[in-house]
XYZ file of N, CA and C in Angstrom:
303
model
N 33.269 57.123 48.238
C 32.630 58.415 48.389
C 31.138 58.257 48.079
N 30.310 58.775 48.949
C 28.865 58.656 48.805
C 28.290 59.987 48.328
N 28.361 60.248 47.033
C 27.914 61.512 46.472
C 26.403 61.514 46.283
N 25.764 62.617 46.701
C 24.313 62.740 46.515
C 23.984 62.858 45.031
N 22.922 62.195 44.632
C 22.464 62.254 43.240
C 21.445 63.382 43.124
N 21.893 64.505 42.560
C 21.047 65.687 42.409
C 20.722 65.864 40.932
N 19.430 65.974 40.625
C 18.983 66.213 39.258
C 18.382 67.608 39.160
N 18.530 68.215 38.000
C 17.953 69.531 37.752
C 16.916 69.418 36.647
N 15.729 69.905 36.948
C 14.664 70.012 35.963
C 14.489 71.504 35.708
N 15.046 71.985 34.606
C 15.074 73.413 34.316
C 14.046 73.771 33.252
N 13.511 74.976 33.377
C 12.584 75.473 32.376
C 12.073 76.848 32.752
N 11.227 77.376 31.885
C 10.624 78.674 32.189
C 9.405 78.501 33.093
N 8.700 77.376 32.956
C 7.523 77.078 33.775
C 6.533 78.242 33.756
N 6.265 78.726 32.553
C 5.399 79.887 32.381
C 4.321 79.597 31.348
N 3.228 79.018 31.784
C 2.859 78.684 33.163
C 3.225 77.235 33.498
N 3.210 76.932 34.765
C 3.390 75.557 35.235
C 2.133 74.770 34.889
N 2.295 73.507 34.525
C 1.127 72.683 34.202
C 1.321 71.259 34.726
N 0.299 70.438 34.583
C 0.329 69.077 35.119
C 1.451 68.237 34.528
N 1.825 68.491 33.293
C 2.937 67.757 32.685
C 4.239 68.005 33.428
N 4.478 69.258 33.830
C 5.667 69.579 34.620
C 5.656 68.808 35.940
N 4.510 68.847 36.609
C 4.407 68.183 37.903
C 4.589 66.673 37.767
N 4.078 66.094 36.705
C 4.226 64.667 36.462
C 5.701 64.285 36.319
N 6.449 65.083 35.593
C 7.880 64.801 35.414
C 8.606 64.863 36.753
N 8.321 65.876 37.552
C 8.970 65.994 38.868
C 8.662 64.765 39.720
N 7.418 64.409 39.804
C 7.025 63.279 40.654
C 7.595 61.947 40.146
N 7.682 61.776 38.839
C 8.168 60.514 38.287
C 9.676 60.347 38.414
N 10.427 61.428 38.449
C 11.885 61.280 38.543
C 12.386 61.229 39.983
N 11.554 61.555 40.946
C 11.971 61.573 42.353
C 12.570 60.268 42.852
N 12.011 59.103 42.523
C 12.589 57.862 43.063
C 14.012 57.572 42.579
N 14.428 58.213 41.522
C 15.734 57.937 40.924
C 16.853 58.750 41.587
N 16.509 59.901 42.162
C 17.513 60.836 42.673
C 17.308 61.116 44.161
N 18.377 61.551 44.808
C 18.291 61.972 46.203
C 17.572 63.312 46.329
N 17.744 64.159 45.310
C 17.121 65.479 45.324
C 16.834 65.913 43.892
N 15.690 66.554 43.701
C 15.336 67.139 42.410
C 15.217 68.643 42.620
N 15.997 69.388 41.859
C 15.950 70.845 41.921
C 15.194 71.334 40.695
N 14.070 71.988 40.930
C 13.308 72.593 39.853
C 13.876 73.999 39.681
N 14.515 74.220 38.526
C 15.251 75.456 38.283
C 14.477 76.335 37.302
N 14.024 77.478 37.787
C 13.229 78.401 36.982
C 14.170 79.391 36.303
N 14.152 79.359 34.974
C 15.032 80.225 34.199
C 14.549 81.666 34.233
N 15.450 82.561 34.559
C 15.185 83.995 34.504
C 15.793 84.499 33.193
N 14.964 84.591 32.160
C 15.414 85.003 30.840
C 14.786 86.353 30.516
N 15.579 87.403 30.632
C 15.084 88.767 30.398
C 14.621 88.970 28.959
N 15.127 88.169 28.022
C 14.775 88.323 26.610
C 13.370 87.804 26.300
N 12.825 86.954 27.163
C 11.490 86.402 26.958
C 10.447 87.218 27.701
N 9.309 87.437 27.058
C 8.208 88.123 27.744
C 7.391 87.054 28.467
N 7.459 87.070 29.767
C 6.792 86.060 30.585
C 5.427 86.536 31.059
N 4.520 85.573 31.229
C 3.207 85.866 31.794
C 3.330 86.157 33.284
N 4.161 85.348 33.972
C 4.381 85.503 35.409
C 5.838 85.863 35.655
N 6.092 86.638 36.699
C 7.471 86.978 37.054
C 8.186 85.726 37.564
N 9.491 85.794 37.610
C 10.275 84.674 38.149
C 9.859 84.397 39.587
N 9.673 85.441 40.365
C 9.284 85.281 41.766
C 7.933 84.588 41.888
N 7.000 84.951 41.017
C 5.682 84.315 41.045
C 5.775 82.835 40.664
N 6.571 82.531 39.651
C 6.712 81.136 39.233
C 7.383 80.293 40.314
N 8.405 80.852 40.955
C 9.067 80.143 42.054
C 8.073 79.902 43.186
N 7.303 80.908 43.542
C 6.325 80.781 44.634
C 5.268 79.725 44.311
N 4.782 79.718 43.068
C 3.783 78.717 42.668
C 4.363 77.308 42.771
N 5.571 77.135 42.275
C 6.203 75.812 42.322
C 6.475 75.386 43.759
N 6.932 76.305 44.596
C 7.176 75.964 46.006
C 5.894 75.497 46.678
N 4.793 76.150 46.369
C 3.514 75.741 46.953
C 3.105 74.355 46.448
N 3.266 74.115 45.157
C 2.882 72.822 44.575
C 3.769 71.669 45.046
N 5.017 71.978 45.379
C 5.968 70.936 45.785
C 6.209 70.903 47.288
N 5.431 71.635 48.052
C 5.645 71.762 49.496
C 5.633 70.422 50.217
N 4.899 69.445 49.712
C 4.804 68.145 50.374
C 5.945 67.194 50.000
N 6.859 67.628 49.168
C 7.950 66.770 48.707
C 9.273 67.239 49.309
N 9.752 66.514 50.314
C 10.977 66.904 51.017
C 12.223 66.815 50.148
N 12.177 66.005 49.098
C 13.355 65.800 48.271
C 13.388 66.699 47.032
N 12.544 67.733 47.023
C 12.501 68.692 45.915
C 12.673 70.102 46.454
N 13.353 70.918 45.664
C 13.429 72.341 45.999
C 13.362 73.143 44.718
N 13.040 74.408 44.851
C 12.880 75.296 43.711
C 13.884 76.425 43.841
N 14.572 76.720 42.740
C 15.503 77.847 42.686
C 15.353 78.518 41.337
N 15.695 79.790 41.284
C 15.755 80.466 39.993
C 17.221 80.619 39.606
N 17.446 80.758 38.298
C 18.806 80.960 37.817
C 18.763 81.749 36.522
N 19.896 82.322 36.173
C 20.061 82.962 34.874
C 21.425 82.542 34.351
N 21.623 82.710 33.088
C 22.887 82.289 32.496
C 22.821 80.847 32.046
N 23.981 80.226 31.979
C 24.068 78.857 31.478
C 23.661 77.840 32.538
N 22.894 76.867 32.114
C 22.445 75.801 33.010
C 23.628 75.041 33.594
N 24.643 74.799 32.803
C 25.810 74.047 33.282
C 26.498 74.770 34.445
N 26.508 76.088 34.433
C 27.108 76.843 35.537
C 26.257 76.713 36.802
N 24.942 76.773 36.646
C 24.041 76.577 37.778
C 24.236 75.184 38.367
N 24.298 74.174 37.509
C 24.471 72.795 37.970
C 25.792 72.616 38.709
N 26.835 73.215 38.196
C 28.139 73.132 38.853
C 28.072 73.748 40.249
N 27.366 74.874 40.365
C 27.249 75.573 41.651
C 26.532 74.728 42.702
N 25.511 73.957 42.289
C 24.741 73.179 43.264
C 25.190 71.716 43.349
N 26.159 71.328 42.535
C 26.676 69.964 42.592
C 25.825 68.930 41.883
N 25.070 69.355 40.883
C 24.210 68.431 40.133
C 24.950 67.901 38.909
N 24.608 66.655 38.534
C 25.236 66.044 37.363
C 24.229 65.584 36.318
N 22.938 65.693 36.615
C 21.918 65.157 35.719
C 20.872 66.213 35.408
N 20.504 66.282 34.122
C 19.422 67.155 33.672
C 18.223 66.271 33.364
N 17.064 66.663 33.867
C 15.806 65.973 33.562
C 15.066 66.826 32.544
N 14.598 66.195 31.473
C 13.862 66.917 30.433
C 12.570 66.184 30.108
N 11.565 66.924 29.769
C 10.321 66.357 29.274
C 10.258 66.551 27.775
N 9.841 65.523 27.063
C 9.730 65.610 25.611
C 8.288 65.381 25.206
N 7.733 66.305 24.446
C 6.350 66.194 24.015
C 6.226 65.490 22.674
N 7.239 65.643 21.836
C 7.178 65.081 20.495
C 8.589 64.780 20.003
N 8.695 64.113 18.878
C 9.998 63.808 18.290
C 10.764 65.092 18.016
N 10.065 66.152 17.649
C 10.740 67.424 17.365
C 11.438 67.968 18.611
N 10.872 67.745 19.802
C 11.528 68.141 21.052
C 12.840 67.379 21.197
N 12.832 66.089 20.924
C 14.040 65.265 21.032
C 15.101 65.779 20.065
N 14.712 66.069 18.837
C 15.667 66.554 17.839
C 16.225 67.915 18.249
N 15.405 68.769 18.841
C 15.840 70.082 19.281
C 16.847 69.965 20.421
N 16.547 69.115 21.398
C 17.411 68.968 22.571
C 18.727 68.324 22.175
């Protein structure tokens, strides 16, 4: 069975920055597809709406055929199950990020 390797890079992306883009570009060679998943968390006060963040990411990733942007709410594992992904991509800024994750 030739299963596609789909990775999910999930976050609020509020705002999107060069570090986010670097992670997306660096993980692309490892996977068949990278899904940038924008979390819709009603409990958080966001600077940009989910729609705005998705639109910004789509524009920034328009030249990458193996990437797509989707929004989701609820548990990440449920979103991953729905799209057939098995891998989560995370960026770590410090040791405290690693301990938190």
